[in-house]
JSON list of N, CA and C in Angstrom, two decimals:
[
{"chain": "A", "resi": 1, "resn": "UNK", "atom": "N", "xyz": [0.85, -1.18, 0.00]},
{"chain": "A", "resi": 1, "resn": "UNK", "atom": "CA", "xyz": [0.00, 0.00, 0.00]},
{"chain": "A", "resi": 1, "resn": "UNK", "atom": "C", "xyz": [0.89, 1.24, 0.00]},
{"chain": "A", "resi": 2, "resn": "UNK", "atom": "N", "xyz": [0.64, 2.11, -0.94]},
{"chain": "A", "resi": 2, "resn": "UNK", "atom": "CA", "xyz": [1.41, 3.34, -1.04]},
{"chain": "A", "resi": 2, "resn": "UNK", "atom": "C", "xyz": [0.80, 4.45, -0.17]},
{"chain": "A", "resi": 3, "resn": "UNK", "atom": "N", "xyz": [-0.56, 4.53, -0.16]},
{"chain": "A", "resi": 3, "resn": "UNK", "atom": "CA", "xyz": [-1.20, 5.62, 0.58]},
{"chain": "A", "resi": 3, "resn": "UNK", "atom": "C", "xyz": [-2.65, 5.25, 0.92]},
{"chain": "A", "resi": 4, "resn": "UNK", "atom": "N", "xyz": [-3.11, 5.66, 2.10]},
{"chain": "A", "resi": 4, "resn": "UNK", "atom": "CA", "xyz": [-4.51, 5.55, 2.53]},
{"chain": "A", "resi": 4, "resn": "UNK", "atom": "C", "xyz": [-5.07, 6.96, 2.60]},
{"chain": "A", "resi": 5, "resn": "UNK", "atom": "N", "xyz": [-6.25, 7.19, 2.05]},
{"chain": "A", "resi": 5, "resn": "UNK", "atom": "CA", "xyz": [-6.93, 8.48, 2.18]},
{"chain": "A", "resi": 5, "resn": "UNK", "atom": "C", "xyz": [-8.29, 8.21, 2.82]},
{"chain": "A", "resi": 6, "resn": "UNK", "atom": "N", "xyz": [-8.40, 8.51, 4.10]},
{"chain": "A", "resi": 6, "resn": "UNK", "atom": "CA", "xyz": [-9.64, 8.27, 4.84]},
{"chain": "A", "resi": 6, "resn": "UNK", "atom": "C", "xyz": [-10.52, 9.51, 4.73]},
{"chain": "A", "resi": 7, "resn": "UNK", "atom": "N", "xyz": [-11.82, 9.29, 4.59]},
{"chain": "A", "resi": 7, "resn": "UNK", "atom": "CA", "xyz": [-12.78, 10.40, 4.48]},
{"chain": "A", "resi": 7, "resn": "UNK", "atom": "C", "xyz": [-12.57, 11.36, 5.65]},
{"chain": "A", "resi": 8, "resn": "UNK", "atom": "N", "xyz": [-12.51, 12.67, 5.40]},
{"chain": "A", "resi": 8, "resn": "UNK", "atom": "CA", "xyz": [-12.23, 13.62, 6.47]},
{"chain": "A", "resi": 8, "resn": "UNK", "atom": "C", "xyz": [-13.32, 13.66, 7.56]},
{"chain": "A", "resi": 9, "resn": "UNK", "atom": "N", "xyz": [-14.53, 13.21, 7.26]},
{"chain": "A", "resi": 9, "resn": "UNK", "atom": "CA", "xyz": [-15.61, 13.22, 8.26]},
{"chain": "A", "resi": 9, "resn": "UNK", "atom": "C", "xyz": [-15.84, 11.85, 8.89]},
{"chain": "A", "resi": 10, "resn": "UNK", "atom": "N", "xyz": [-14.87, 10.95, 8.72]},
{"chain": "A", "resi": 10, "resn": "UNK", "atom": "CA", "xyz": [-15.03, 9.61, 9.29]},
{"chain": "A", "resi": 10, "resn": "UNK", "atom": "C", "xyz": [-15.18, 9.68, 10.81]},
{"chain": "A", "resi": 11, "resn": "UNK", "atom": "N", "xyz": [-16.18, 8.95, 11.32]},
{"chain": "A", "resi": 11, "resn": "UNK", "atom": "CA", "xyz": [-16.43, 8.87, 12.76]},
{"chain": "A", "resi": 11, "resn": "UNK", "atom": "C", "xyz": [-16.63, 7.40, 13.10]},
{"chain": "A", "resi": 12, "resn": "UNK", "atom": "N", "xyz": [-15.63, 6.78, 13.73]},
{"chain": "A", "resi": 12, "resn": "UNK", "atom": "CA", "xyz": [-15.68, 5.36, 14.04]},
{"chain": "A", "resi": 12, "resn": "UNK", "atom": "C", "xyz": [-16.82, 5.03, 14.99]},
{"chain": "A", "resi": 13, "resn": "UNK", "atom": "N", "xyz": [-17.13, 5.91, 15.92]},
{"chain": "A", "resi": 13, "resn": "UNK", "atom": "CA", "xyz": [-18.21, 5.64, 16.88]},
{"chain": "A", "resi": 13, "resn": "UNK", "atom": "C", "xyz": [-19.57, 5.64, 16.22]},
{"chain": "A", "resi": 14, "resn": "UNK", "atom": "N", "xyz": [-19.80, 6.60, 15.34]},
{"chain": "A", "resi": 14, "resn": "UNK", "atom": "CA", "xyz": [-21.10, 6.69, 14.67]},
{"chain": "A", "resi": 14, "resn": "UNK", "atom": "C", "xyz": [-21.11, 5.89, 13.37]},
{"chain": "A", "resi": 15, "resn": "UNK", "atom": "N", "xyz": [-19.94, 5.45, 12.93]},
{"chain": "A", "resi": 15, "resn": "UNK", "atom": "CA", "xyz": [-19.78, 4.73, 11.67]},
{"chain": "A", "resi": 15, "resn": "UNK", "atom": "C", "xyz": [-20.31, 5.55, 10.49]},
{"chain": "A", "resi": 16, "resn": "UNK", "atom": "N", "xyz": [-20.00, 6.83, 10.51]},
{"chain": "A", "resi": 16, "resn": "UNK", "atom": "CA", "xyz": [-20.37, 7.72, 9.41]},
{"chain": "A", "resi": 16, "resn": "UNK", "atom": "C", "xyz": [-19.17, 7.93, 8.50]},
{"chain": "A", "resi": 17, "resn": "UNK", "atom": "N", "xyz": [-19.44, 8.13, 7.23]},
{"chain": "A", "resi": 17, "resn": "UNK", "atom": "CA", "xyz": [-18.40, 8.43, 6.23]},
{"chain": "A", "resi": 17, "resn": "UNK", "atom": "C", "xyz": [-17.28, 7.41, 6.27]},
{"chain": "A", "resi": 18, "resn": "UNK", "atom": "N", "xyz": [-17.64, 6.14, 6.40]},
{"chain": "A", "resi": 18, "resn": "UNK", "atom": "CA", "xyz": [-16.62, 5.08, 6.49]},
{"chain": "A", "resi": 18, "resn": "UNK", "atom": "C", "xyz": [-16.18, 4.67, 5.09]},
{"chain": "A", "resi": 19, "resn": "UNK", "atom": "N", "xyz": [-15.39, 5.55, 4.50]},
{"chain": "A", "resi": 19, "resn": "UNK", "atom": "CA", "xyz": [-14.91, 5.37, 3.14]},
{"chain": "A", "resi": 19, "resn": "UNK", "atom": "C", "xyz": [-13.44, 5.75, 3.09]},
{"chain": "A", "resi": 20, "resn": "UNK", "atom": "N", "xyz": [-12.67, 5.01, 2.34]},
{"chain": "A", "resi": 20, "resn": "UNK", "atom": "CA", "xyz": [-11.26, 5.32, 2.16]},
{"chain": "A", "resi": 20, "resn": "UNK", "atom": "C", "xyz": [-10.85, 4.95, 0.75]},
{"chain": "A", "resi": 21, "resn": "UNK", "atom": "N", "xyz": [-9.85, 5.63, 0.25]},
{"chain": "A", "resi": 21, "resn": "UNK", "atom": "CA", "xyz": [-9.24, 5.30, -1.03]},
{"chain": "A", "resi": 21, "resn": "UNK", "atom": "C", "xyz": [-7.85, 4.78, -0.74]},
{"chain": "A", "resi": 22, "resn": "UNK", "atom": "N", "xyz": [-7.54, 3.61, -1.25]},
{"chain": "A", "resi": 22, "resn": "UNK", "atom": "CA", "xyz": [-6.24, 2.98, -1.04]},
{"chain": "A", "resi": 22, "resn": "UNK", "atom": "C", "xyz": [-5.49, 3.00, -2.36]},
{"chain": "A", "resi": 23, "resn": "UNK", "atom": "N", "xyz": [-4.32, 3.59, -2.37]},
{"chain": "A", "resi": 23, "resn": "UNK", "atom": "CA", "xyz": [-3.47, 3.61, -3.56]},
{"chain": "A", "resi": 23, "resn": "UNK", "atom": "C", "xyz": [-2.40, 2.54, -3.38]},
{"chain": "A", "resi": 24, "resn": "UNK", "atom": "N", "xyz": [-2.35, 1.63, -4.33]},
{"chain": "A", "resi": 24, "resn": "UNK", "atom": "CA", "xyz": [-1.41, 0.52, -4.26]},
{"chain": "A", "resi": 24, "resn": "UNK", "atom": "C", "xyz": [-0.09, 0.87, -4.92]},
{"chain": "A", "resi": 25, "resn": "UNK", "atom": "N", "xyz": [0.97, 0.35, -4.39]},
{"chain": "A", "resi": 25, "resn": "UNK", "atom": "CA", "xyz": [2.31, 0.59, -4.94]},
{"chain": "A", "resi": 25, "resn": "UNK", "atom": "C", "xyz": [2.50, -0.16, -6.26]},
{"chain": "A", "resi": 26, "resn": "UNK", "atom": "N", "xyz": [1.97, -1.37, -6.35]},
{"chain": "A", "resi": 26, "resn": "UNK", "atom": "CA", "xyz": [2.14, -2.20, -7.53]},
{"chain": "A", "resi": 26, "resn": "UNK", "atom": "C", "xyz": [0.81, -2.41, -8.25]},
{"chain": "A", "resi": 27, "resn": "UNK", "atom": "N", "xyz": [0.88, -2.71, -9.52]},
{"chain": "A", "resi": 27, "resn": "UNK", "atom": "CA", "xyz": [-0.32, -2.99, -10.32]},
{"chain": "A", "resi": 27, "resn": "UNK", "atom": "C", "xyz": [-0.99, -4.27, -9.81]},
{"chain": "A", "resi": 28, "resn": "UNK", "atom": "N", "xyz": [-2.30, -4.35, -10.00]},
{"chain": "A", "resi": 28, "resn": "UNK", "atom": "CA", "xyz": [-3.08, -5.51, -9.59]},
{"chain": "A", "resi": 28, "resn": "UNK", "atom": "C", "xyz": [-3.41, -6.33, -10.84]},
{"chain": "A", "resi": 29, "resn": "UNK", "atom": "N", "xyz": [-3.25, -7.63, -10.72]},
{"chain": "A", "resi": 29, "resn": "UNK", "atom": "CA", "xyz": [-3.62, -8.53, -11.82]},
{"chain": "A", "resi": 29, "resn": "UNK", "atom": "C", "xyz": [-5.08, -8.93, -11.64]},
{"chain": "A", "resi": 30, "resn": "UNK", "atom": "N", "xyz": [-5.92, -8.58, -12.61]},
{"chain": "A", "resi": 30, "resn": "UNK", "atom": "CA", "xyz": [-7.34, -8.88, -12.52]},
{"chain": "A", "resi": 30, "resn": "UNK", "atom": "C", "xyz": [-7.63, -10.31, -12.93]},
{"chain": "A", "resi": 31, "resn": "UNK", "atom": "N", "xyz": [-8.67, -10.87, -12.35]},
{"chain": "A", "resi": 31, "resn": "UNK", "atom": "CA", "xyz": [-9.09, -12.23, -12.65]},
{"chain": "A", "resi": 31, "resn": "UNK", "atom": "C", "xyz": [-10.53, -12.41, -12.24]},
{"chain": "A", "resi": 32, "resn": "UNK", "atom": "N", "xyz": [-10.97, -13.65, -12.11]},
{"chain": "A", "resi": 32, "resn": "UNK", "atom": "CA", "xyz": [-12.37, -13.92, -11.80]},
{"chain": "A", "resi": 32, "resn": "UNK", "atom": "C", "xyz": [-12.77, -13.43, -10.41]},
{"chain": "A", "resi": 33, "resn": "UNK", "atom": "N", "xyz": [-11.84, -13.32, -9.49]},
{"chain": "A", "resi": 33, "resn": "UNK", "atom": "CA", "xyz": [-12.15, -12.88, -8.13]},
{"chain": "A", "resi": 33, "resn": "UNK", "atom": "C", "xyz": [-11.62, -11.48, -7.83]},
{"chain": "A", "resi": 34, "resn": "UNK", "atom": "N", "xyz": [-11.06, -10.82, -8.80]},
{"chain": "A", "resi": 34, "resn": "UNK", "atom": "CA", "xyz": [-10.50, -9.49, -8.61]},
{"chain": "A", "resi": 34, "resn": "UNK", "atom": "C", "xyz": [-10.80, -8.67, -9.85]},
{"chain": "A", "resi": 35, "resn": "UNK", "atom": "N", "xyz": [-11.71, -7.70, -9.71]},
{"chain": "A", "resi": 35, "resn": "UNK", "atom": "CA", "xyz": [-12.15, -6.90, -10.84]},
{"chain": "A", "resi": 35, "resn": "UNK", "atom": "C", "xyz": [-12.02, -5.42, -10.51]},
{"chain": "A", "resi": 36, "resn": "UNK", "atom": "N", "xyz": [-11.84, -4.57, -11.52]},
{"chain": "A", "resi": 36, "resn": "UNK", "atom": "CA", "xyz": [-11.78, -3.12, -11.27]},
{"chain": "A", "resi": 36, "resn": "UNK", "atom": "C", "xyz": [-13.15, -2.58, -10.90]},
{"chain": "A", "resi": 37, "resn": "UNK", "atom": "N", "xyz": [-13.15, -1.50, -10.18]},
{"chain": "A", "resi": 37, "resn": "UNK", "atom": "CA", "xyz": [-14.38, -0.81, -9.79]},
{"chain": "A", "resi": 37, "resn": "UNK", "atom": "C", "xyz": [-14.83, 0.06, -10.94]},
{"chain": "A", "resi": 38, "resn": "UNK", "atom": "N", "xyz": [-16.09, -0.08, -11.34]},
{"chain": "A", "resi": 38, "resn": "UNK", "atom": "CA", "xyz": [-16.64, 0.75, -12.41]},
{"chain": "A", "resi": 38, "resn": "UNK", "atom": "C", "xyz": [-17.39, 1.91, -11.78]},
{"chain": "A", "resi": 39, "resn": "UNK", "atom": "N", "xyz": [-17.02, 3.12, -12.15]},
{"chain": "A", "resi": 39, "resn": "UNK", "atom": "CA", "xyz": [-17.72, 4.31, -11.69]},
{"chain": "A", "resi": 39, "resn": "UNK", "atom": "C", "xyz": [-18.47, 4.90, -12.88]},
{"chain": "A", "resi": 40, "resn": "UNK", "atom": "N", "xyz": [-19.74, 5.23, -12.69]},
{"chain": "A", "resi": 40, "resn": "UNK", "atom": "CA", "xyz": [-20.51, 5.80, -13.81]},
{"chain": "A", "resi": 40, "resn": "UNK", "atom": "C", "xyz": [-19.97, 7.17, -14.20]},
{"chain": "A", "resi": 41, "resn": "UNK", "atom": "N", "xyz": [-20.12, 7.50, -15.46]},
{"chain": "A", "resi": 41, "resn": "UNK", "atom": "CA", "xyz": [-19.75, 8.82, -15.96]},
{"chain": "A", "resi": 41, "resn": "UNK", "atom": "C", "xyz": [-20.98, 9.71, -15.80]},
{"chain": "A", "resi": 42, "resn": "UNK", "atom": "N", "xyz": [-20.99, 10.47, -14.71]},
{"chain": "A", "resi": 42, "resn": "UNK", "atom": "CA", "xyz": [-22.19, 11.24, -14.39]},
{"chain": "A", "resi": 42, "resn": "UNK", "atom": "C", "xyz": [-22.44, 12.37, -15.37]},
{"chain": "A", "resi": 43, "resn": "UNK", "atom": "N", "xyz": [-21.52, 12.63, -16.28]},
{"chain": "A", "resi": 43, "resn": "UNK", "atom": "CA", "xyz": [-21.75, 13.65, -17.29]},
{"chain": "A", "resi": 43, "resn": "UNK", "atom": "C", "xyz": [-22.51, 13.12, -18.49]},
{"chain": "A", "resi": 44, "resn": "UNK", "atom": "N", "xyz": [-22.75, 11.82, -18.53]},
{"chain": "A", "resi": 44, "resn": "UNK", "atom": "CA", "xyz": [-23.42, 11.22, -19.69]},
{"chain": "A", "resi": 44, "resn": "UNK", "atom": "C", "xyz": [-24.79, 10.68, -19.30]},
{"chain": "A", "resi": 45, "resn": "UNK", "atom": "N", "xyz": [-25.75, 10.92, -20.14]},
{"chain": "A", "resi": 45, "resn": "UNK", "atom": "CA", "xyz": [-27.13, 10.52, -19.88]},
{"chain": "A", "resi": 45, "resn": "UNK", "atom": "C", "xyz": [-27.28, 9.00, -19.75]},
{"chain": "A", "resi": 46, "resn": "UNK", "atom": "N", "xyz": [-26.47, 8.23, -20.48]},
{"chain": "A", "resi": 46, "resn": "UNK", "atom": "CA", "xyz": [-26.65, 6.77, -20.44]},
{"chain": "A", "resi": 46, "resn": "UNK", "atom": "C", "xyz": [-26.21, 6.16, -19.10]},
{"chain": "A", "resi": 47, "resn": "UNK", "atom": "N", "xyz": [-25.55, 6.95, -18.24]},
{"chain": "A", "resi": 47, "resn": "UNK", "atom": "CA", "xyz": [-25.20, 6.46, -16.91]},
{"chain": "A", "resi": 47, "resn": "UNK", "atom": "C", "xyz": [-26.38, 6.55, -15.95]},
{"chain": "A", "resi": 48, "resn": "UNK", "atom": "N", "xyz": [-27.38, 7.34, -16.31]},
{"chain": "A", "resi": 48, "resn": "UNK", "atom": "CA", "xyz": [-28.53, 7.55, -15.44]},
{"chain": "A", "resi": 48, "resn": "UNK", "atom": "C", "xyz": [-29.57, 6.45, -15.65]},
{"chain": "A", "resi": 49, "resn": "UNK", "atom": "N", "xyz": [-30.43, 6.29, -14.67]},
{"chain": "A", "resi": 49, "resn": "UNK", "atom": "CA", "xyz": [-31.55, 5.36, -14.71]},
{"chain": "A", "resi": 49, "resn": "UNK", "atom": "C", "xyz": [-31.11, 3.89, -14.78]},
{"chain": "A", "resi": 50, "resn": "UNK", "atom": "N", "xyz": [-29.86, 3.63, -14.49]},
{"chain": "A", "resi": 50, "resn": "UNK", "atom": "CA", "xyz": [-29.38, 2.26, -14.37]},
{"chain": "A", "resi": 50, "resn": "UNK", "atom": "C", "xyz": [-29.34, 1.88, -12.90]},
{"chain": "A", "resi": 51, "resn": "UNK", "atom": "N", "xyz": [-28.53, 0.91, -12.58]},
{"chain": "A", "resi": 51, "resn": "UNK", "atom": "CA", "xyz": [-28.38, 0.54, -11.18]},
{"chain": "A", "resi": 51, "resn": "UNK", "atom": "C", "xyz": [-26.91, 0.35, -10.86]},
{"chain": "A", "resi": 52, "resn": "UNK", "atom": "N", "xyz": [-26.59, 0.47, -9.59]},
{"chain": "A", "resi": 52, "resn": "UNK", "atom": "CA", "xyz": [-25.23, 0.28, -9.12]},
{"chain": "A", "resi": 52, "resn": "UNK", "atom": "C", "xyz": [-25.24, -0.67, -7.93]},
{"chain": "A", "resi": 53, "resn": "UNK", "atom": "N", "xyz": [-24.13, -1.31, -7.69]},
{"chain": "A", "resi": 53, "resn": "UNK", "atom": "CA", "xyz": [-24.00, -2.22, -6.56]},
{"chain": "A", "resi": 53, "resn": "UNK", "atom": "C", "xyz": [-23.20, -1.53, -5.46]},
{"chain": "A", "resi": 54, "resn": "UNK", "atom": "N", "xyz": [-23.75, -1.54, -4.25]},
{"chain": "A", "resi": 54, "resn": "UNK", "atom": "CA", "xyz": [-23.01, -1.03, -3.10]},
{"chain": "A", "resi": 54, "resn": "UNK", "atom": "C", "xyz": [-22.69, -2.21, -2.19]},
{"chain": "A", "resi": 55, "resn": "UNK", "atom": "N", "xyz": [-21.51, -2.18, -1.62]},
{"chain": "A", "resi": 55, "resn": "UNK", "atom": "CA", "xyz": [-21.04, -3.27, -0.76]},
{"chain": "A", "resi": 55, "resn": "UNK", "atom": "C", "xyz": [-20.33, -2.65, 0.43]},
{"chain": "A", "resi": 56, "resn": "UNK", "atom": "N", "xyz": [-20.53, -3.22, 1.59]},
{"chain": "A", "resi": 56, "resn": "UNK", "atom": "CA", "xyz": [-19.81, -2.73, 2.77]},
{"chain": "A", "resi": 56, "resn": "UNK", "atom": "C", "xyz": [-20.16, -3.52, 4.00]},
{"chain": "A", "resi": 57, "resn": "UNK", "atom": "N", "xyz": [-19.36, -3.33, 5.01]},
{"chain": "A", "resi": 57, "resn": "UNK", "atom": "CA", "xyz": [-19.61, -3.98, 6.30]},
{"chain": "A", "resi": 57, "resn": "UNK", "atom": "C", "xyz": [-20.65, -3.17, 7.04]},
{"chain": "A", "resi": 58, "resn": "UNK", "atom": "N", "xyz": [-21.65, -3.83, 7.60]},
{"chain": "A", "resi": 58, "resn": "UNK", "atom": "CA", "xyz": [-22.70, -3.11, 8.30]},
{"chain": "A", "resi": 58, "resn": "UNK", "atom": "C", "xyz": [-23.43, -4.00, 9.28]},
{"chain": "A", "resi": 59, "resn": "UNK", "atom": "N", "xyz": [-24.40, -3.40, 9.94]},
{"chain": "A", "resi": 59, "resn": "UNK", "atom": "CA", "xyz": [-25.23, -4.10, 10.91]},
{"chain": "A", "resi": 59, "resn": "UNK", "atom": "C", "xyz": [-26.65, -4.13, 10.40]},
{"chain": "A", "resi": 60, "resn": "UNK", "atom": "N", "xyz": [-27.37, -5.17, 10.75]},
{"chain": "A", "resi": 60, "resn": "UNK", "atom": "CA", "xyz": [-28.78, -5.23, 10.43]},
{"chain": "A", "resi": 60, "resn": "UNK", "atom": "C", "xyz": [-29.57, -4.82, 11.66]},
{"chain": "A", "resi": 61, "resn": "UNK", "atom": "N", "xyz": [-30.85, -4.53, 11.48]},
{"chain": "A", "resi": 61, "resn": "UNK", "atom": "CA", "xyz": [-31.70, -4.17, 12.62]},
{"chain": "A", "resi": 61, "resn": "UNK", "atom": "C", "xyz": [-31.91, -5.35, 13.55]},
{"chain": "A", "resi": 62, "resn": "UNK", "atom": "N", "xyz": [-31.85, -6.55, 13.01]},
{"chain": "A", "resi": 62, "resn": "UNK", "atom": "CA", "xyz": [-32.12, -7.75, 13.80]},
{"chain": "A", "resi": 62, "resn": "UNK", "atom": "C", "xyz": [-30.90, -8.18, 14.60]},
{"chain": "A", "resi": 63, "resn": "UNK", "atom": "N", "xyz": [-29.73, -8.18, 13.96]},
{"chain": "A", "resi": 63, "resn": "UNK", "atom": "CA", "xyz": [-28.52, -8.69, 14.58]},
{"chain": "A", "resi": 63, "resn": "UNK", "atom": "C", "xyz": [-27.45, -7.61, 14.52]},
{"chain": "A", "resi": 64, "resn": "UNK", "atom": "N", "xyz": [-26.91, -7.23, 15.65]},
{"chain": "A", "resi": 64, "resn": "UNK", "atom": "CA", "xyz": [-25.94, -6.14, 15.70]},
{"chain": "A", "resi": 64, "resn": "UNK", "atom": "C", "xyz": [-24.52, -6.56, 15.35]},
{"chain": "A", "resi": 65, "resn": "UNK", "atom": "N", "xyz": [-24.33, -7.77, 14.85]},
{"chain": "A", "resi": 65, "resn": "UNK", "atom": "CA", "xyz": [-23.02, -8.20, 14.40]},
{"chain": "A", "resi": 65, "resn": "UNK", "atom": "C", "xyz": [-22.73, -7.56, 13.05]},
{"chain": "A", "resi": 66, "resn": "UNK", "atom": "N", "xyz": [-21.45, -7.45, 12.73]},
{"chain": "A", "resi": 66, "resn": "UNK", "atom": "CA", "xyz": [-21.07, -6.90, 11.43]},
{"chain": "A", "resi": 66, "resn": "UNK", "atom": "C", "xyz": [-21.14, -7.98, 10.36]},
{"chain": "A", "resi": 67, "resn": "UNK", "atom": "N", "xyz": [-21.77, -7.63, 9.26]},
{"chain": "A", "resi": 67, "resn": "UNK", "atom": "CA", "xyz": [-21.91, -8.53, 8.12]},
{"chain": "A", "resi": 67, "resn": "UNK", "atom": "C", "xyz": [-21.47, -7.79, 6.86]},
{"chain": "A", "resi": 68, "resn": "UNK", "atom": "N", "xyz": [-20.92, -8.52, 5.90]},
{"chain": "A", "resi": 68, "resn": "UNK", "atom": "CA", "xyz": [-20.65, -7.93, 4.60]},
{"chain": "A", "resi": 68, "resn": "UNK", "atom": "C", "xyz": [-21.98, -7.90, 3.85]},
{"chain": "A", "resi": 69, "resn": "UNK", "atom": "N", "xyz": [-22.45, -6.70, 3.55]},
{"chain": "A", "resi": 69, "resn": "UNK", "atom": "CA", "xyz": [-23.75, -6.50, 2.94]},
{"chain": "A", "resi": 69, "resn": "UNK", "atom": "C", "xyz": [-23.59, -6.01, 1.50]},
{"chain": "A", "resi": 70, "resn": "UNK", "atom": "N", "xyz": [-24.59, -6.33, 0.68]},
{"chain": "A", "resi": 70, "resn": "UNK", "atom": "CA", "xyz": [-24.58, -5.94, -0.72]},
{"chain": "A", "resi": 70, "resn": "UNK", "atom": "C", "xyz": [-26.00, -5.56, -1.12]},
{"chain": "A", "resi": 71, "resn": "UNK", "atom": "N", "xyz": [-26.13, -4.50, -1.93]},
{"chain": "A", "resi": 71, "resn": "UNK", "atom": "CA", "xyz": [-27.45, -4.08, -2.40]},
{"chain": "A", "resi": 71, "resn": "UNK", "atom": "C", "xyz": [-27.31, -3.45, -3.78]},
{"chain": "A", "resi": 72, "resn": "UNK", "atom": "N", "xyz": [-28.36, -3.54, -4.57]},
{"chain": "A", "resi": 72, "resn": "UNK", "atom": "CA", "xyz": [-28.45, -2.85, -5.85]},
{"chain": "A", "resi": 72, "resn": "UNK", "atom": "C", "xyz": [-29.28, -1.59, -5.63]},
{"chain": "A", "resi": 73, "resn": "UNK", "atom": "N", "xyz": [-28.75, -0.45, -6.07]},
{"chain": "A", "resi": 73, "resn": "UNK", "atom": "CA", "xyz": [-29.47, 0.80, -5.91]},
{"chain": "A", "resi": 73, "resn": "UNK", "atom": "C", "xyz": [-29.60, 1.49, -7.26]},
{"chain": "A", "resi": 74, "resn": "UNK", "atom": "N", "xyz": [-30.66, 2.29, -7.46]},
{"chain": "A", "resi": 74, "resn": "UNK", "atom": "CA", "xyz": [-30.82, 3.01, -8.73]},
{"chain": "A", "resi": 74, "resn": "UNK", "atom": "C", "xyz": [-29.87, 4.19, -8.80]},
{"chain": "A", "resi": 75, "resn": "UNK", "atom": "N", "xyz": [-29.45, 4.54, -10.02]},
{"chain": "A", "resi": 75, "resn": "UNK", "atom": "CA", "xyz": [-28.62, 5.72, -10.26]},
{"chain": "A", "resi": 75, "resn": "UNK", "atom": "C", "xyz": [-29.53, 6.80, -10.83]},
{"chain": "A", "resi": 76, "resn": "UNK", "atom": "N", "xyz": [-29.58, 7.95, -10.16]},
{"chain": "A", "resi": 76, "resn": "UNK", "atom": "CA", "xyz": [-30.43, 9.07, -10.58]},
{"chain": "A", "resi": 76, "resn": "UNK", "atom": "C", "xyz": [-29.57, 10.32, -10.78]},
{"chain": "A", "resi": 77, "resn": "UNK", "atom": "N", "xyz": [-30.09, 11.27, -11.50]},
{"chain": "A", "resi": 77, "resn": "UNK", "atom": "CA", "xyz": [-29.41, 12.56, -11.64]},
{"chain": "A", "resi": 77, "resn": "UNK", "atom": "C", "xyz": [-29.53, 13.32, -10.32]},
{"chain": "A", "resi": 78, "resn": "UNK", "atom": "N", "xyz": [-28.67, 14.31, -10.13]},
{"chain": "A", "resi": 78, "resn": "UNK", "atom": "CA", "xyz": [-28.75, 15.15, -8.93]},
{"chain": "A", "resi": 78, "resn": "UNK", "atom": "C", "xyz": [-30.11, 15.81, -8.80]},
{"chain": "A", "resi": 79, "resn": "UNK", "atom": "N", "xyz": [-30.68, 16.22, -9.93]},
{"chain": "A", "resi": 79, "resn": "UNK", "atom": "CA", "xyz": [-31.99, 16.86, -9.92]},
{"chain": "A", "resi": 79, "resn": "UNK", "atom": "C", "xyz": [-33.11, 15.97, -9.39]},
{"chain": "A", "resi": 80, "resn": "UNK", "atom": "N", "xyz": [-32.98, 14.67, -9.60]},
{"chain": "A", "resi": 80, "resn": "UNK", "atom": "CA", "xyz": [-34.00, 13.74, -9.10]},
{"chain": "A", "resi": 80, "resn": "UNK", "atom": "C", "xyz": [-33.81, 13.38, -7.65]},
{"chain": "A", "resi": 81, "resn": "UNK", "atom": "N", "xyz": [-32.72, 13.81, -7.04]},
{"chain": "A", "resi": 81, "resn": "UNK", "atom": "CA", "xyz": [-32.42, 13.46, -5.65]},
{"chain": "A", "resi": 81, "resn": "UNK", "atom": "C", "xyz": [-32.85, 14.53, -4.67]},
{"chain": "A", "resi": 82, "resn": "UNK", "atom": "N", "xyz": [-33.37, 15.63, -5.14]},
{"chain": "A", "resi": 82, "resn": "UNK", "atom": "CA", "xyz": [-33.75, 16.71, -4.22]},
{"chain": "A", "resi": 82, "resn": "UNK", "atom": "C", "xyz": [-35.16, 16.55, -3.72]}
]
């Protein structure tokens, strides 16, 4: 790992803004279990009205243990989010 960039508003107690960017020193070899992250091009209309996958460690309302969670969410324009 060359560098970690932790979100400036990260709060471990509240678990808010739990996001970081990790810059690797060496290139990664992609394969069936290791794929690049696709980020939509928000300047293009064809990126809108699709869906995106979010993944992260979290808690459920039923069980307060940490689980790796995954969900599909819709991608909307900023104007549709107000």
